[in-house]
XYZ file of C-alpha atoms in Angstrom:
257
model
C 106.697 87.366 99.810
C 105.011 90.207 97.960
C 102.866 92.803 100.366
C 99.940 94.235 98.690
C 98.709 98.033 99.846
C 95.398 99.274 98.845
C 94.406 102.910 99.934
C 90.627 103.824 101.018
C 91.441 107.493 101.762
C 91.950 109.632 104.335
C 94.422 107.248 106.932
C 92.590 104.115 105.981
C 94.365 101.288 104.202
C 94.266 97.823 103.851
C 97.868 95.885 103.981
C 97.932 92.649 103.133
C 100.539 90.139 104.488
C 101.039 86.369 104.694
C 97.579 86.156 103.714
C 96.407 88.343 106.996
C 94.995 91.392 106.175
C 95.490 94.703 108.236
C 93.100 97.487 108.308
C 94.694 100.813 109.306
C 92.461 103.636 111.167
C 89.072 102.807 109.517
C 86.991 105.744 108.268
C 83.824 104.538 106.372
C 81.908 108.181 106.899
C 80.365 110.094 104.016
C 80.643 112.954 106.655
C 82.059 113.609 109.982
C 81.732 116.362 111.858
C 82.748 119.407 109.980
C 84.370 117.468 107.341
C 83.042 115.863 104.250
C 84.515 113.419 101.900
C 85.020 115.724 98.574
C 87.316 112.811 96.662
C 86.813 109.098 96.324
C 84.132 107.064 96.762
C 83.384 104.924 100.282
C 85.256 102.180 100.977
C 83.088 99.261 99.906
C 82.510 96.376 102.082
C 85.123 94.551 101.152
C 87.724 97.138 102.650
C 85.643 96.336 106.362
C 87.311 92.836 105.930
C 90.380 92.290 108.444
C 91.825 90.203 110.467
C 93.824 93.176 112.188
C 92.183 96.569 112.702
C 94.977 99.497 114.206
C 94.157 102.415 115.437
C 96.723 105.165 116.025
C 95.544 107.972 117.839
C 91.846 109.144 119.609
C 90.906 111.331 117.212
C 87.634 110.615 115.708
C 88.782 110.958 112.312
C 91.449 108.129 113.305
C 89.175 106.345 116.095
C 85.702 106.423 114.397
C 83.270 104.205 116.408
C 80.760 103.471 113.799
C 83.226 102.274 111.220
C 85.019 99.758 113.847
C 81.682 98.762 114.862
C 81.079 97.428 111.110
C 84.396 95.401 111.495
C 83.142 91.230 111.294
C 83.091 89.566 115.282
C 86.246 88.146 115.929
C 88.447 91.120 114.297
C 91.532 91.928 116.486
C 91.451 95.666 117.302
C 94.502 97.282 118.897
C 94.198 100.896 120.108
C 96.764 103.248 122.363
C 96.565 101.735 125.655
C 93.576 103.832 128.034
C 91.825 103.984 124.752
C 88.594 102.567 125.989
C 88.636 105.090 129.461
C 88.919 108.040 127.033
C 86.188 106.866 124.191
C 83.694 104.851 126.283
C 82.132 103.788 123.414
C 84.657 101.097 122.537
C 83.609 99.268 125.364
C 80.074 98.922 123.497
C 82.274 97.010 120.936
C 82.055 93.614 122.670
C 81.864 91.374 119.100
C 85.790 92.718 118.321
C 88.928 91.262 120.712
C 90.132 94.509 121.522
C 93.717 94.955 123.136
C 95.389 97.908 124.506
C 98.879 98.788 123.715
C 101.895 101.155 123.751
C 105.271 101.921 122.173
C 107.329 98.733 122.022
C 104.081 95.866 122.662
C 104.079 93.055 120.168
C 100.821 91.236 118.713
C 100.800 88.514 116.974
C 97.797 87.806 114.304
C 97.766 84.417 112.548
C 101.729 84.941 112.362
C 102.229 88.089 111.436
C 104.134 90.327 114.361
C 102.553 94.222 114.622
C 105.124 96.277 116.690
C 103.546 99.955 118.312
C 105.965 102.553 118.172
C 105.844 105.955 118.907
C 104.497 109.246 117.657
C 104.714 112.460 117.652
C 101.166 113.583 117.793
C 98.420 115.166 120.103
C 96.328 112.066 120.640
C 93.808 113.603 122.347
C 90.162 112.606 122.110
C 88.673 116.350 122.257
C 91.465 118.923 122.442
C 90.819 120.199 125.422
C 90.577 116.372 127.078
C 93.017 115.445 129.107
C 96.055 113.265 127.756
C 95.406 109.423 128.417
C 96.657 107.512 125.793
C 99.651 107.355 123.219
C 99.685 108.256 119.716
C 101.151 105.582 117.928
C 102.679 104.506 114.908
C 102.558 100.556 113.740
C 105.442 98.494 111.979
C 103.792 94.934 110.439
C 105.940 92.362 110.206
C 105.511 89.154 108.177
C 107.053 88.528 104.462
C 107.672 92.734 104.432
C 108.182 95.145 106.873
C 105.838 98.162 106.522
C 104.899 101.116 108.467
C 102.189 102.815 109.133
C 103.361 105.981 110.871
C 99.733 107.319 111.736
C 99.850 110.948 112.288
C 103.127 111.986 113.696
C 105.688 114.654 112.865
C 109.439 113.970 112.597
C 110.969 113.519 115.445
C 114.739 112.452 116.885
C 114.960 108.384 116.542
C 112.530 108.081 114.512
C 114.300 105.771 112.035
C 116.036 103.952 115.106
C 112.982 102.632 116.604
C 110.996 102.091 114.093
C 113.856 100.167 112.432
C 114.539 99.039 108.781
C 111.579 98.823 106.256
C 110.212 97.951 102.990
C 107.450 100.106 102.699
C 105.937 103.368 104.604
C 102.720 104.460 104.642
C 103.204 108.650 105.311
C 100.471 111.302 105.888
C 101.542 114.159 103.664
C 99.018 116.325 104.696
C 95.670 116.197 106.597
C 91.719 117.744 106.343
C 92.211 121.700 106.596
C 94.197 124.588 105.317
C 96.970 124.427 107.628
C 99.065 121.874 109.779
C 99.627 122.083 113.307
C 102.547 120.941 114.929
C 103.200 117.083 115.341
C 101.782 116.522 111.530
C 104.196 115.795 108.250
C 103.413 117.939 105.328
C 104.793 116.714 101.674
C 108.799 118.262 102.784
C 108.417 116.797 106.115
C 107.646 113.553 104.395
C 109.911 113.482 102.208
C 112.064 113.728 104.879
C 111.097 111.160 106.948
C 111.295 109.178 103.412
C 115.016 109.885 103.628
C 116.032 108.848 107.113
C 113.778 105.619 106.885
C 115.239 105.098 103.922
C 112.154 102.126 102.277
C 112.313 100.811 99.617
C 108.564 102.563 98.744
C 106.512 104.722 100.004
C 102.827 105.778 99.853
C 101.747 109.326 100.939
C 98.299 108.582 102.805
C 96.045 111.156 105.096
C 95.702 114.105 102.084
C 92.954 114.867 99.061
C 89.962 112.971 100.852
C 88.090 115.163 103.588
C 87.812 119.514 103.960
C 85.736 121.276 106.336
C 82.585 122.096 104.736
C 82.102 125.436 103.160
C 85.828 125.697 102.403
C 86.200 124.380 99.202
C 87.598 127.693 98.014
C 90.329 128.150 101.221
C 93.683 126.984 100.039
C 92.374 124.488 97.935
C 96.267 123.888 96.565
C 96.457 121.917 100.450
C 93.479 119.435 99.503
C 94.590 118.319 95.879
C 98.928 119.280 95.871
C 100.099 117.121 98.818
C 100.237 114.025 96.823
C 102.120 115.293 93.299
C 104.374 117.204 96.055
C 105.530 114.646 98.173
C 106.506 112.632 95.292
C 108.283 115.574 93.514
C 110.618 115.792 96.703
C 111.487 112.520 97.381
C 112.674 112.195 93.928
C 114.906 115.163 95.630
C 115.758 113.951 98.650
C 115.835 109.872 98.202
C 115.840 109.418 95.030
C 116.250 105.655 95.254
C 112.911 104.991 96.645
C 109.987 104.400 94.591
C 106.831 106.370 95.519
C 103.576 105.255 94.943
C 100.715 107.782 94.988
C 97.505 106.195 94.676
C 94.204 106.877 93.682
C 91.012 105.616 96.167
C 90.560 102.422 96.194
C 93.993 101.398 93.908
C 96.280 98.636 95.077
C 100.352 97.999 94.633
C 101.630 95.029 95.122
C 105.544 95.441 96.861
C 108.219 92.789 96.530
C 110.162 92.516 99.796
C 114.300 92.579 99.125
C 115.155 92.503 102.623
């Protein structure tokens, strides 16, 4: 059964599965904080639809109250278990079915199994808040199996736990001029493209938000990630086909597995 994958920007896509659809670390902000949207329109309301929201890590570019809170009542929400002692705020969500989980939990939605695994990633709320809950990547299994890695960097096992896959969803970059540790840039990527070996892959988390007043800082890092990370998995695993899509574009995947 074909899996389609439509990207919003930033970390937010839709996958859609057996008819369920799965909404990856919403973002529907025009601004947020220091950053501003500079590519791409907003998602329109028909990318709030889900049946499945996932939320990898605390950051508030990944955990962004006001876009869950625009999610329809009913819509499972699954965030790093302690999630709701470090953002208060989610508790104020009572209209979603929120559940709290960690490397290895299973949920099923409507038939379609979402596995946690782990990340490599500071998955702190602020960064100087204490440590409470796991980053986390997701694998969604129903007629595909695709993975949404979050933010992460490589790490040993990576491709052990989260197992084989049809399709990965990879950051290949992220909002400033530089990446900190526990990130994948476009090599690292392309990496992680090799020892997961997918059939496809989709470079997400790159060419949506900067900090304001930096347009002219390293601009290469806002606008290359994309064109790179395809350019070295051509390299590296060459028998994968990369997708790089613009805001808002879809790709259907057929599942071989």
């Amino acid at each position: 059964m074909p899996v389609e994958i439509t990207w919003w920007g930033h970390a937010t896509c839709t996958v859609e599965d057996s008819n369920v659809r799965v909404l990856t670390d919403p973002l529907f902000a025009r601004r947020l904080a220091h950053l501003r949207r500079r590519r791409g329109a907003l998602p329109p309301p028909e990318a709030w639809r889900a049946d499945v929201a996932l939320v990898s890590h605390l950051h508030a570019d990944h955990l962004h109250v006001p876009s869950l809170a625009r999610l329809a009542p009913g819509t499972r929400l699954l965030v790093p278990r302690g999630a709701p002692r470090a953002v208060p705020a989610l508790r104020r969500l009572r209209h979603l079915r929120l559940s709290e989980v960690a490397p290895g939990d299973e949920t099923t939605v409507d038939g379609l199994l979402v596995r946690a695994v782990s990340a490599r990633h500071d998955g702190r709320r602020l960064p100087v808040g204490p440590h409470r809950s796991p980053a986390l990547g997701y694998v969604i299994e129903g007629g595909a199996r695709t993975y949404f890695a979050g933010d992460t960097g490589l790490f040993e096992g990576m491709a052990e736990e989260v197992g084989p896959v049809d399709a990965a969803l990879l950051p290949v970059g992220g909002w400033g001029p530089y990446l900190g540790e526990g990130h994948l840039d476009a090599g690292r990527a392309a990496e992680a493209v090799r020892r997961l070996a997918p059939d496809s892959a989709v470079p997400v988390h790159y060419g949506t938000y900067w900090p304001i007043g930096m347009d002219a800082v390293r601009p290469h890092e806002f606008h290359a990630p994309g064109e790179e990370f395809v350019r070295l998995t051509a390299e590296r695993a060459p028998e994968v086909a990369v997708h790089r899509l613009g805001h808002g574009e879809s790709v259907r995947l057929k599942a071989d597995r």
